[in-house]
Coordinates of C-alpha atoms in Angstrom, one line a residue:
X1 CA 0.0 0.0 0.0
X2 CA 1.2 3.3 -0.8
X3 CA 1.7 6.3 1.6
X4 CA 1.2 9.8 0.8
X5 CA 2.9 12.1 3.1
X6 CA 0.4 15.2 3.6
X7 CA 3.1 17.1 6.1
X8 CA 2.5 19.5 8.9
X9 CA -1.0 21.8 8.6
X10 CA 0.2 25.8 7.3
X11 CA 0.3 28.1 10.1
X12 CA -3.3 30.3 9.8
X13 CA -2.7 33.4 11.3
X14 CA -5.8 35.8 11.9
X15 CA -7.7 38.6 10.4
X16 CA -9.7 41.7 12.1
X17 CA -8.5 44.1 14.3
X18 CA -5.3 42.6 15.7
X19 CA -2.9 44.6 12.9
X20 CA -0.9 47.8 13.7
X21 CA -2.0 50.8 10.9
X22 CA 1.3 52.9 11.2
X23 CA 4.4 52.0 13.0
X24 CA 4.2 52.1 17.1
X25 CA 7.0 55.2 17.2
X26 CA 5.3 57.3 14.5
X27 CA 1.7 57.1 16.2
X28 CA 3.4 57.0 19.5
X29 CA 5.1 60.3 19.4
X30 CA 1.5 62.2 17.9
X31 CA -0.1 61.0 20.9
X32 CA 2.7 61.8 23.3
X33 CA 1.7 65.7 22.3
X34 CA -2.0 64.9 23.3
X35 CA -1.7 66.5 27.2
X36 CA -5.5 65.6 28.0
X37 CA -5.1 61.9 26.9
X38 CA -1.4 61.6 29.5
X39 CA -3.3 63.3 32.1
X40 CA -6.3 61.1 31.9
X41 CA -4.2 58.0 31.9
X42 CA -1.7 58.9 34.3
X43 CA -5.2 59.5 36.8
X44 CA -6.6 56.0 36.2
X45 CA -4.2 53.8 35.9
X46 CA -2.3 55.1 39.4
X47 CA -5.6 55.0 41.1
X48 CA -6.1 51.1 39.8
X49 CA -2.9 49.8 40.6
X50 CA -2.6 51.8 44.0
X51 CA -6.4 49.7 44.7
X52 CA -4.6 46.6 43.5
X53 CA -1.6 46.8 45.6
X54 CA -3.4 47.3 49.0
X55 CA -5.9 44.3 47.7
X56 CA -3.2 41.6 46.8
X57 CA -1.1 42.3 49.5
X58 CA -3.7 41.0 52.1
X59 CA -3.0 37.5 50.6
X60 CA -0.4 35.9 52.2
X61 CA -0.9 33.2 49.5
X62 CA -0.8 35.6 46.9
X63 CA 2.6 34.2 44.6
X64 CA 0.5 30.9 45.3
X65 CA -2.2 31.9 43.5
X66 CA -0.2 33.7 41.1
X67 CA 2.3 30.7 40.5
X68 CA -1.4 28.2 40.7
X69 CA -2.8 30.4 37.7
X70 CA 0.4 29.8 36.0
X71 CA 0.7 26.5 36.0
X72 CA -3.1 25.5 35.3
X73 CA -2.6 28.0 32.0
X74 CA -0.2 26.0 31.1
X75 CA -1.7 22.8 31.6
X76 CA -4.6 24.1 29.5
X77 CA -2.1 25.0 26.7
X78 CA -0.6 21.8 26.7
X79 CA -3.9 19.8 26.4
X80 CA -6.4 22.6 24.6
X81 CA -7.5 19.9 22.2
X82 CA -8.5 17.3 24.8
X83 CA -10.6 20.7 26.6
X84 CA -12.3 21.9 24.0
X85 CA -13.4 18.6 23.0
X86 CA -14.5 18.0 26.6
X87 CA -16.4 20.9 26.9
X88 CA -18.6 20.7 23.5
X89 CA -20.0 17.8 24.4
X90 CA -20.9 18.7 27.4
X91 CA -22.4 22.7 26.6
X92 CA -24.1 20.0 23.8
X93 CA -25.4 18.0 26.1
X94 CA -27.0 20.3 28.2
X95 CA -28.9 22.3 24.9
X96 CA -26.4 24.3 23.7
X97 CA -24.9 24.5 20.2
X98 CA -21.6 24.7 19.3
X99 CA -20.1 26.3 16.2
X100 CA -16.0 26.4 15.4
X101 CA -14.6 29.7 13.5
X102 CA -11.0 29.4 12.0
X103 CA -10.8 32.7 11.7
X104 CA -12.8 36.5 12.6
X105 CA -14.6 36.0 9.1
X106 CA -15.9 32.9 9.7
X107 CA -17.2 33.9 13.3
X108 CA -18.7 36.7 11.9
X109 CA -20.5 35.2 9.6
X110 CA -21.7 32.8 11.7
X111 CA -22.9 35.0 14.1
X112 CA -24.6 37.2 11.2
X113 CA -26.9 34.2 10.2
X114 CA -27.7 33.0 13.6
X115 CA -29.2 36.6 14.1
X116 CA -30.7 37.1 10.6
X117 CA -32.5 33.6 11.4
X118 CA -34.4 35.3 14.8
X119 CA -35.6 38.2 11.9
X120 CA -34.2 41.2 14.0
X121 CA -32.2 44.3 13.0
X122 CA -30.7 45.1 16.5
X123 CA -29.0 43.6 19.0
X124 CA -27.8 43.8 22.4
X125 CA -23.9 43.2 23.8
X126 CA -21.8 43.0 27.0
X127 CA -18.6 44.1 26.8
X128 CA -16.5 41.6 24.3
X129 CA -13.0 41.6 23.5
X130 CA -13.5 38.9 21.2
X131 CA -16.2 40.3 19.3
X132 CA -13.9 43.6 19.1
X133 CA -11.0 41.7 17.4
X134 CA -13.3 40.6 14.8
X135 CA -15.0 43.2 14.2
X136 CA -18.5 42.4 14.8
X137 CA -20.2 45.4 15.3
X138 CA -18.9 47.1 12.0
X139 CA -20.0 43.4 10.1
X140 CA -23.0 43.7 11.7
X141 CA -23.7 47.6 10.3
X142 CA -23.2 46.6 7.0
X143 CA -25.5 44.0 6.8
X144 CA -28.7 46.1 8.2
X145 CA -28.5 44.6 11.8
X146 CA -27.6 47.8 14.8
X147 CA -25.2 46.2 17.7
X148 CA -25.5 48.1 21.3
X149 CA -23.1 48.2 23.4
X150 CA -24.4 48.3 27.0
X151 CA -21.1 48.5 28.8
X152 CA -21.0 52.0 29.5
X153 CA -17.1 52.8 28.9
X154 CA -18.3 50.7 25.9
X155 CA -21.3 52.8 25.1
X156 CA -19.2 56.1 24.8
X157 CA -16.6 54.9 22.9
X158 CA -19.3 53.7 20.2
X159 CA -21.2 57.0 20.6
X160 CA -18.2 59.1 20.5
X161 CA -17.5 60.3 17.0
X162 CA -14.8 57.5 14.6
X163 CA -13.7 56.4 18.9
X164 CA -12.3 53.4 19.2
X165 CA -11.4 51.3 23.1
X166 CA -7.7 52.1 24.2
X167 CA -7.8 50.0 27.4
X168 CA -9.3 46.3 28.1
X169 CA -10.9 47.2 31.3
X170 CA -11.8 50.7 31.0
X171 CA -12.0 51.5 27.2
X172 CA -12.9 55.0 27.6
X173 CA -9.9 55.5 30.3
X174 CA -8.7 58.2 27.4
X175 CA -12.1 60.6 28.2
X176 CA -12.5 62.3 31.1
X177 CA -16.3 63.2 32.4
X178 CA -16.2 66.4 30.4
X179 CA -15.8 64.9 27.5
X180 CA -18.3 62.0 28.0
X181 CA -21.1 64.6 29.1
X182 CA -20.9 66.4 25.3
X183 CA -20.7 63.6 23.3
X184 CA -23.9 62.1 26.2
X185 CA -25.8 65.5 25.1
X186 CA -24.8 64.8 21.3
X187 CA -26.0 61.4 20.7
X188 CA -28.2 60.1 23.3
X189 CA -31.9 61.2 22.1
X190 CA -34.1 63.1 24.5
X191 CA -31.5 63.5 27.0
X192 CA -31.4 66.5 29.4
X193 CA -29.9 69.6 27.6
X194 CA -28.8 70.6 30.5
X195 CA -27.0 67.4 31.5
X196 CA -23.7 67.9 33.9
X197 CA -20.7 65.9 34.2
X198 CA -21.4 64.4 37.5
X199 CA -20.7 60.7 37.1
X200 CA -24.2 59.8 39.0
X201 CA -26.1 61.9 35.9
X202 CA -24.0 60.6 33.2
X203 CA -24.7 57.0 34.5
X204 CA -28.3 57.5 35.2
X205 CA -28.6 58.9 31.6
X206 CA -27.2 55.6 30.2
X207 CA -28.8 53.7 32.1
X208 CA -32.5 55.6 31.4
X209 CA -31.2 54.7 27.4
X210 CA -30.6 50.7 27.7
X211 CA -33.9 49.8 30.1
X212 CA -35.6 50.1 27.1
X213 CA -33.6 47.7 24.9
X214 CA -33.3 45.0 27.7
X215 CA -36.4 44.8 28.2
X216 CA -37.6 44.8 24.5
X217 CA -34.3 42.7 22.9
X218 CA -34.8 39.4 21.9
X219 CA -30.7 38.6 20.7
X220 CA -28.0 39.2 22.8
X221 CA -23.9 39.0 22.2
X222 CA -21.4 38.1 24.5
X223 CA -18.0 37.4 25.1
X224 CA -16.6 35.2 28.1
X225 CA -14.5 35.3 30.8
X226 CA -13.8 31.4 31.3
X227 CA -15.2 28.0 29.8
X228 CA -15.0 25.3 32.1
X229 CA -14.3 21.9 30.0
X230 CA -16.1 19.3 33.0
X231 CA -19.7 21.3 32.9
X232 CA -19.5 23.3 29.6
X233 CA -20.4 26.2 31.5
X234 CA -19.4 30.0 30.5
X235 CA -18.9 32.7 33.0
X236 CA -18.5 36.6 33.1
X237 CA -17.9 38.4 36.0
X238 CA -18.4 41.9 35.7
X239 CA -19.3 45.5 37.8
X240 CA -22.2 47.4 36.5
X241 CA -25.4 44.3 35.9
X242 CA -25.8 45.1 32.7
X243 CA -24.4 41.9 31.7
X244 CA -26.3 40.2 34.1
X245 CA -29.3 41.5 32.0
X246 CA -27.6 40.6 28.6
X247 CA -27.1 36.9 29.7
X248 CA -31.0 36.6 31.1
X249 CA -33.3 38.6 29.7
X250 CA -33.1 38.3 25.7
X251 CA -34.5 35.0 23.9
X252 CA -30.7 34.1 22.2
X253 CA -27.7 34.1 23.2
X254 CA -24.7 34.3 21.1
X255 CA -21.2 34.2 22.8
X256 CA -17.6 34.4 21.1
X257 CA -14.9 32.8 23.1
X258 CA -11.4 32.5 22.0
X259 CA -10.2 29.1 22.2
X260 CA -7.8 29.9 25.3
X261 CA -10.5 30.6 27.7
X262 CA -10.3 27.0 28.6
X263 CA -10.1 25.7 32.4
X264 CA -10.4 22.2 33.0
X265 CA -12.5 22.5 36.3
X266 CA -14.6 24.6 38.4
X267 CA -12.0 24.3 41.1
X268 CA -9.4 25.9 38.8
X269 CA -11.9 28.8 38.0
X270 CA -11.8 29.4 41.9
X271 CA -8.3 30.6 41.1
X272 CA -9.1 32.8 38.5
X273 CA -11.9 34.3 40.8
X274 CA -9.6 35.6 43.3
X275 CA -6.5 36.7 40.8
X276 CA -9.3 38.1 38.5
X277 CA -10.8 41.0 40.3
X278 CA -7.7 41.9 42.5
X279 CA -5.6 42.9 39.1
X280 CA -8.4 44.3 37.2
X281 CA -10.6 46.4 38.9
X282 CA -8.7 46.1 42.4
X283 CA -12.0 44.3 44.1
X284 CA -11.3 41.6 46.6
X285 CA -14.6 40.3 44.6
X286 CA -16.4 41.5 41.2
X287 CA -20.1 42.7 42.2
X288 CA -21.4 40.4 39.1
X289 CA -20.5 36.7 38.8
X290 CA -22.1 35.1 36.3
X291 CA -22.5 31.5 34.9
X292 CA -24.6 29.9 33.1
X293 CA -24.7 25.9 32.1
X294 CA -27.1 24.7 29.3
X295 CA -31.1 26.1 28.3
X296 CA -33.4 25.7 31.0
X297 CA -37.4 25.8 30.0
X298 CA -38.4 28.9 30.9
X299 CA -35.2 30.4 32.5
X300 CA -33.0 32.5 30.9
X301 CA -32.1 32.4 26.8
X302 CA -33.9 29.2 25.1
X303 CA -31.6 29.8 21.9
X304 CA -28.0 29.3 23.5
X305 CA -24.8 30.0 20.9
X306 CA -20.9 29.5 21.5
X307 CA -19.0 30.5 18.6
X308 CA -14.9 28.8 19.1
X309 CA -12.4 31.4 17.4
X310 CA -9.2 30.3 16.9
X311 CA -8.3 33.6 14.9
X312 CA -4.5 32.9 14.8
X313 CA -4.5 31.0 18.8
X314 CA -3.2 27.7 17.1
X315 CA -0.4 30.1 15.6
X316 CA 0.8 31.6 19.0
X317 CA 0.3 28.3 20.6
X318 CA 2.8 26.2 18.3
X319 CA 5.6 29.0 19.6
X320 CA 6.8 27.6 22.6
X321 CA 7.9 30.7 24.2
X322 CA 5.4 33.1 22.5
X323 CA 2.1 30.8 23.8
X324 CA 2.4 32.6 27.3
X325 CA 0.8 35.5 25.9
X326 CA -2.3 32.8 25.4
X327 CA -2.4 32.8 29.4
X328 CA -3.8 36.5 29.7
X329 CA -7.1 37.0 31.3
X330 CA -7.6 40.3 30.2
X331 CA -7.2 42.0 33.1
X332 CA -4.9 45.1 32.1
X333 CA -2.5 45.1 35.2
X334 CA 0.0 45.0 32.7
X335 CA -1.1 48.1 31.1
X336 CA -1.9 50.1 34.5
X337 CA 2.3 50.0 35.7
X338 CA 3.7 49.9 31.8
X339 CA 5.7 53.5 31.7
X340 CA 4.9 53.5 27.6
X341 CA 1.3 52.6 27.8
X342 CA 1.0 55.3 30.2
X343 CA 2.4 58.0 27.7
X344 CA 1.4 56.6 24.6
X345 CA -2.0 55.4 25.3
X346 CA -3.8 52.2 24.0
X347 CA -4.8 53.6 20.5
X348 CA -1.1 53.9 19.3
X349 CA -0.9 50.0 19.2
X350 CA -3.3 49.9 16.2
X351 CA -4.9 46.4 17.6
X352 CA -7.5 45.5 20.1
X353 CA -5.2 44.5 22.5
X354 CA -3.1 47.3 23.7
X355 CA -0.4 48.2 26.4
X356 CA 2.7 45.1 26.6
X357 CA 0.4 42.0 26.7
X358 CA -1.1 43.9 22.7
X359 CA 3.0 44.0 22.0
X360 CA 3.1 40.5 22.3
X361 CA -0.1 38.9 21.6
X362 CA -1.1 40.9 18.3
X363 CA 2.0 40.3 16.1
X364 CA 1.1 36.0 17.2
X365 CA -2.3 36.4 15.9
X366 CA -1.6 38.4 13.1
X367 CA 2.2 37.4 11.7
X368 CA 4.9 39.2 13.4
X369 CA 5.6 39.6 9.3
X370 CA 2.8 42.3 9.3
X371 CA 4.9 45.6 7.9
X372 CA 3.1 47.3 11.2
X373 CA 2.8 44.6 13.7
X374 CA 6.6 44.1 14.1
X375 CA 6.8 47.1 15.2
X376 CA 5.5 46.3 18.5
X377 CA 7.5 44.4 19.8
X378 CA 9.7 47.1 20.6
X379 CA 6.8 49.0 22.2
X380 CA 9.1 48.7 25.7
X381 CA 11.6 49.6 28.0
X382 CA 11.8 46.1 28.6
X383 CA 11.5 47.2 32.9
X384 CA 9.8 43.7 33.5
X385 CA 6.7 46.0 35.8
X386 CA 4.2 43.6 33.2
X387 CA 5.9 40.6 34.5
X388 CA 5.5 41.6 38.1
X389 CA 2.2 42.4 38.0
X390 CA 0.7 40.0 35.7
X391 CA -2.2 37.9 37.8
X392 CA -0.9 34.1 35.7
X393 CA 3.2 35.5 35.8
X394 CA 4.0 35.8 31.7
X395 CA 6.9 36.7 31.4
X396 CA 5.8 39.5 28.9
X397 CA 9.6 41.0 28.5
X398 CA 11.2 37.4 27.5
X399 CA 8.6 37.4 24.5
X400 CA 9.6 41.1 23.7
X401 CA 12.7 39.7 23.1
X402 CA 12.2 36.5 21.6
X403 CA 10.0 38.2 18.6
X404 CA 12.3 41.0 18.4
X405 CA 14.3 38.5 17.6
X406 CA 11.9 36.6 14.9
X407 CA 11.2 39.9 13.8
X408 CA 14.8 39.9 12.0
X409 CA 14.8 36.6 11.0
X410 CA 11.6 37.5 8.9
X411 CA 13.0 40.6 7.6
X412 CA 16.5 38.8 6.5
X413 CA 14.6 35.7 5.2
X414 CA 12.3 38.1 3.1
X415 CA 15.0 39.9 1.3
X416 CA 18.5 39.1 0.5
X417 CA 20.2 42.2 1.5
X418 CA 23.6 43.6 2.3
X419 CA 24.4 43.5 5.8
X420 CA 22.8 46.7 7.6
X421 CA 24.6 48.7 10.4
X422 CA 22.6 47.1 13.0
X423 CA 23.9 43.7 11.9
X424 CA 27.5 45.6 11.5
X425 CA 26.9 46.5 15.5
X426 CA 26.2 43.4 16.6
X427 CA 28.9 41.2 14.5
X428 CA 31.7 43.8 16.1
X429 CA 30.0 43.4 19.7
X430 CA 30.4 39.8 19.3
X431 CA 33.9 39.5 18.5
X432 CA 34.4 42.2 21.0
X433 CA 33.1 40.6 24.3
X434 CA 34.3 37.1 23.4
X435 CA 37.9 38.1 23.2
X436 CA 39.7 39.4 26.4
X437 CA 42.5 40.7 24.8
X438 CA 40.1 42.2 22.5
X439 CA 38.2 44.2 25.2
X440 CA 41.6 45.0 26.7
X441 CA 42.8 46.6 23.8
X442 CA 39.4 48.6 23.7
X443 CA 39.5 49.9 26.8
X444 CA 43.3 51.4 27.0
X445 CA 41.2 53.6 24.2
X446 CA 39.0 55.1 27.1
X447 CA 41.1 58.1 27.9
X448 CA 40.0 59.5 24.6
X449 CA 37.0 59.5 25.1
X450 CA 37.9 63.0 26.0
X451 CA 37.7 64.0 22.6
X452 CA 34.2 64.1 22.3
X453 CA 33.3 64.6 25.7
X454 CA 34.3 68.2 26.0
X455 CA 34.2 70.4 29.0
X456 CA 30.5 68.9 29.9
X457 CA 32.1 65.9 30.5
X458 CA 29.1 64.1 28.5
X459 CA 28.7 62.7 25.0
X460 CA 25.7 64.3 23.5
X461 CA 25.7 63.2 19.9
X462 CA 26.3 59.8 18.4
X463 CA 26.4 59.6 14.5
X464 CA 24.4 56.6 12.8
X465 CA 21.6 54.1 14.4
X466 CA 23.5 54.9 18.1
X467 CA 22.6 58.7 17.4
X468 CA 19.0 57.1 18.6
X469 CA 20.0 57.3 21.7
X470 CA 21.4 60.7 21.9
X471 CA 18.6 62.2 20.7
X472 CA 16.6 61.6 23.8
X473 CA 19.6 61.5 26.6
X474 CA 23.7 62.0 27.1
X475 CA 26.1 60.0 28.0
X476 CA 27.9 60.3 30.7
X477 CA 31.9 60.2 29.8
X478 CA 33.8 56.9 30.7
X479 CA 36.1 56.3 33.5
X480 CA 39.3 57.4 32.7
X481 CA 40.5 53.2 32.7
X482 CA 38.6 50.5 33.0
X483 CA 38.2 47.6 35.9
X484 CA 40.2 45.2 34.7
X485 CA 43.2 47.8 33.9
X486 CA 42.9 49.5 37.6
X487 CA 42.9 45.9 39.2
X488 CA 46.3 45.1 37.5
X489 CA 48.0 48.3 38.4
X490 CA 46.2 48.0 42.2
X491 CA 47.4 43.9 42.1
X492 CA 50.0 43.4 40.1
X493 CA 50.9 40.1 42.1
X494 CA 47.9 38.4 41.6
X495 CA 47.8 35.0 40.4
X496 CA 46.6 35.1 36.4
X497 CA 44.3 32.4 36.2
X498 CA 44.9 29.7 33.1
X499 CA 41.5 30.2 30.7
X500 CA 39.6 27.2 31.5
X501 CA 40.8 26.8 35.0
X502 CA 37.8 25.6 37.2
X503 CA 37.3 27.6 40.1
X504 CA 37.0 25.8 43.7
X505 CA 34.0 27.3 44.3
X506 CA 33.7 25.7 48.2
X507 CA 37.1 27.0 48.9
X508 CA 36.4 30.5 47.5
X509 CA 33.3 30.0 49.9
X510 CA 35.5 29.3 53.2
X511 CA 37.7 32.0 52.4
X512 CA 34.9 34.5 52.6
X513 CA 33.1 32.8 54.6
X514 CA 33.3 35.6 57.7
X515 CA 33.6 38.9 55.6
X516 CA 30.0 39.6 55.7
X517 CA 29.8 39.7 59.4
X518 CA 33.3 41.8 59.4
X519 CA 31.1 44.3 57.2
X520 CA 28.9 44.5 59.1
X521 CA 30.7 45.2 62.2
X522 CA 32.6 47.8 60.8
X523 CA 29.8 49.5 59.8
X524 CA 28.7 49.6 63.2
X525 CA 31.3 50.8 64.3
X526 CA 31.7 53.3 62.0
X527 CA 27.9 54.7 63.3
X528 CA 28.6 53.9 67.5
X529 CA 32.3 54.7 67.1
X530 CA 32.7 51.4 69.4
X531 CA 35.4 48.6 69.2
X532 CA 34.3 45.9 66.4
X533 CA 33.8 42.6 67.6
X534 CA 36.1 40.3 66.7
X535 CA 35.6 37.4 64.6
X536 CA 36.9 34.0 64.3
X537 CA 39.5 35.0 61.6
X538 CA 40.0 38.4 63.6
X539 CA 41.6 37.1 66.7

């Protein structure tokens, strides 16, 4: 019998919006001129981290949870198949149906005819990241049907004139109440002329707006927090109700879920419901938990939809480093202590997904080919505050680095071309530091250094690709000699070690064994002007 060999499935990256429009530094620097939007941002996301620092650090558990989180995302990652399997049939089982979407397209469109079939030409939705990176609402408008968002950062960010979200847990975190009162008295119909920008009257305003559509609604969109594989149940938690209404009161419900939103168990998503709330909103607990587990006759949605988008998942997940970012739970304390976020806002990353977890989760989905989306990755100072604060501990700045690094593979694979003066750097940097005599030689150049120093004592301009750096900052001038120089002048009798001489390492140990407690002794004594205490080596 003959065997034909079909090879390994082509990498399907995703469509929507998960694509840079302009490189990250050009849009960057416009917005760093906008003073409204740093102040607004500089506000919110030091009043949510300052609320999530005094809530996690009650736990005494709380690198438990944070290291639990971890390793169940990872556990997740390594059997996703096996979970999503699990948990259609059992959301089948209990009356629900299940479609699959390869891509934003295809989950559009099937979330297009499952509407068109109920014969209605609006809708209602809670808050949905997913349904954001695909693009729903837009689809929806140009098929006849009018999506609603009843989230109210959501609500006046779709109201506000061509506005777009610029933060996963606050999308409107770049308007301040001013600005939300006008564009209230623009676009909401019948609303008080007079209406001021006292968050009580904006809120009641909204909320005198979507009564109506609850109540009168009969399709519904969500998105999902977790899917839990053993029950097939779907869950939200959220802090306003209005999801609460959006999951009960309409006749269908659609939800998009991206295939990560897996857990295995409901004791896993006991977990998630302590990390979840602490990083995003700083709440020991969100004031809406919802889940919901099948169709029951006459409770709650008869018509119940999931709609599985990979959308360029499977991609990220076959990179073994670059599947961490398929941990994130969307809770933004990565964006709320990121220094560049903070000045360059969420809409200068182009995607849905801004702030670090966007810099490394959108060039996955999309191709870090994308002319745009490679840009991103260099949206940081690389400080590691992401990592630190990250609920489920991705290490956000080791993924920077690895698809910086994939980044110039594509570029050299896409074009032969003639070695550039970054590659000219980084070849003379490696012959450099892996040859002592090499960096020896260098660094009896230091004293001129003078040269271009001057009387400031500071290097100021750089020519080239290092002029980068000089255009923001100076350098301080070098040392006069370097380390390795000033220890042979200071030791000149020093034994030279023989390159690849092993080191006794326990010896080196005993022989220092006491000069941290003679440090400490002579600092006291330098403070109490007493007699040190002598040690065992001492007397």
């Amino acid at each position: 019998m003959s065997v034909t060999q079909l090879g390994m499935p082509q990498v399907r990256h995703g469509v929507g919006n998960i694509f840079e429009t302009e490189p990250f530094p050009k849009y960057a620097e416009r917005e760093l001129k906008n003073e409204q939007l740093r102040a607004n941002l500089g506000f919110a996301t030091h009043k949510i981290r300052d609320k999530r620092a005094a809530v996690t650090g009650e736990l005494p558990d709380w690198q438990d949870l944070r290291t639990a989180g971890s390793m169940i995302k990872q556990k997740v990652m390594a059997n996703l198949d096996t979970y999503l399997e699990e948990f259609e049939r059992n959301f089948t089982a209990r009356g629900g149906h299940v479609h699959w979407a390869r891509d934003a397209h295809e989950a559009n469109e099937i979330a297009l005819k499952l509407i068109q079939a109920e014969g209605v030409d609006e809708i209602i939705k809670i808050k949905s990241m997913a349904t954001a990176e695909s693009g729903l609402n837009e689809y929806l408008e140009e098929n006849g049907i009018n999506a609603i968002e009843t989230d109210l950062a959501e609500e006046i960010v779709q109201l506000g004139d061509n506005d777009r979200p610029s933060h996963i847990l606050v999308p409107a975190i770049h308007r301040n109440r001013t600005e939300i009162r006008d564009i209230f008295r623009k676009k909401i119909e019948g609303v008080d002329p007079n209406l001021s920008d006292d968050p009580a009257e904006l809120a009641e305003a909204s909320r005198f707006r979507l009564r109506e559509k609850f109540l009168s609604t009969k399709v519904a969109v969500s998105g999902v927090n977790f899917g839990i594989a053993e029950t097939g149940t779907m869950t939200i938690v959220e802090s306003e109700g209005n999801g609460r209404m959006c999951l009960t009161l309409p006749e269908t419900l659609i939800t998009f879920m991206g295939i990560e939103k897996i857990l295995p168990t409901v004791e896993d998503y006991e977990v998630f419901l302590q990390l979840l709330p602490r990083s995003s909103t700083g709440e020991r607990m969100n004031p809406y938990t919802s889940t919901w587990t099948g169709v029951t006759p006459g409770d709650g949605p008869q018509n119940l939809h999931v709609i599985l988008m990979d959308n360029g998942r499977t991609a990220a997940l076959a990179d073994e480093v670059g599947r961490q970012a398929l941990h994130c739970i969307r809770c933004s304390a990565c964006m709320n202590v990121c220094p560049v976020y903070e000045r360059a806002g969420g809409h200068a990353y182009g995607s849905t997904y801004p702030g670090p977890i966007g810099a490394i989760l959108s060039p996955q989905l999309g191709g870090i080919e994308n002319e745009f989306n490679s840009t991103l990755p260099y949206a940081s100072s690389l400080c590691g505050a992401c990592y630190d604060a990250c609920p489920v501990k991705i290490n956000i700045p080791e993924v920077l680095v690895h698809l910086r690094g994939k980044d110039i593979d594509a570029k050299k694979a896409k074009k032969k071309q003639i070695p550039t003066e970054m590659d000219g750097l980084m070849f003379g940097a490696k012959k450099l530091f892996s040859s002592g005599k090499l960096m020896a030689l260098a660094e009896k150049g230091l004293p001129m250094s003078k040269l271009v120093t001057g009387k400031d004592h500071k290097i100021s301009k750089l020519p080239g690709l290092v002029g980068g750096w000089t255009d923001y900052r100076d350098i301080p001038e070098p040392p006069a000699q370097s380390f390795r120089n000033w220890y042979k002048k200071e030791r000149p009798s020093e034994t030279k070690r023989v390159a690849g001489e092993r080191v006794d390492i326990d010896a080196l140990i005993a022989q220092n064994k006491n000069k941290v407690a003679e440090a400490h002794a002579a600092a006291e004594v330098a403070a109490t002007d007493k007699p040190a205490p002598k040690t065992e080596e001492t007397k």
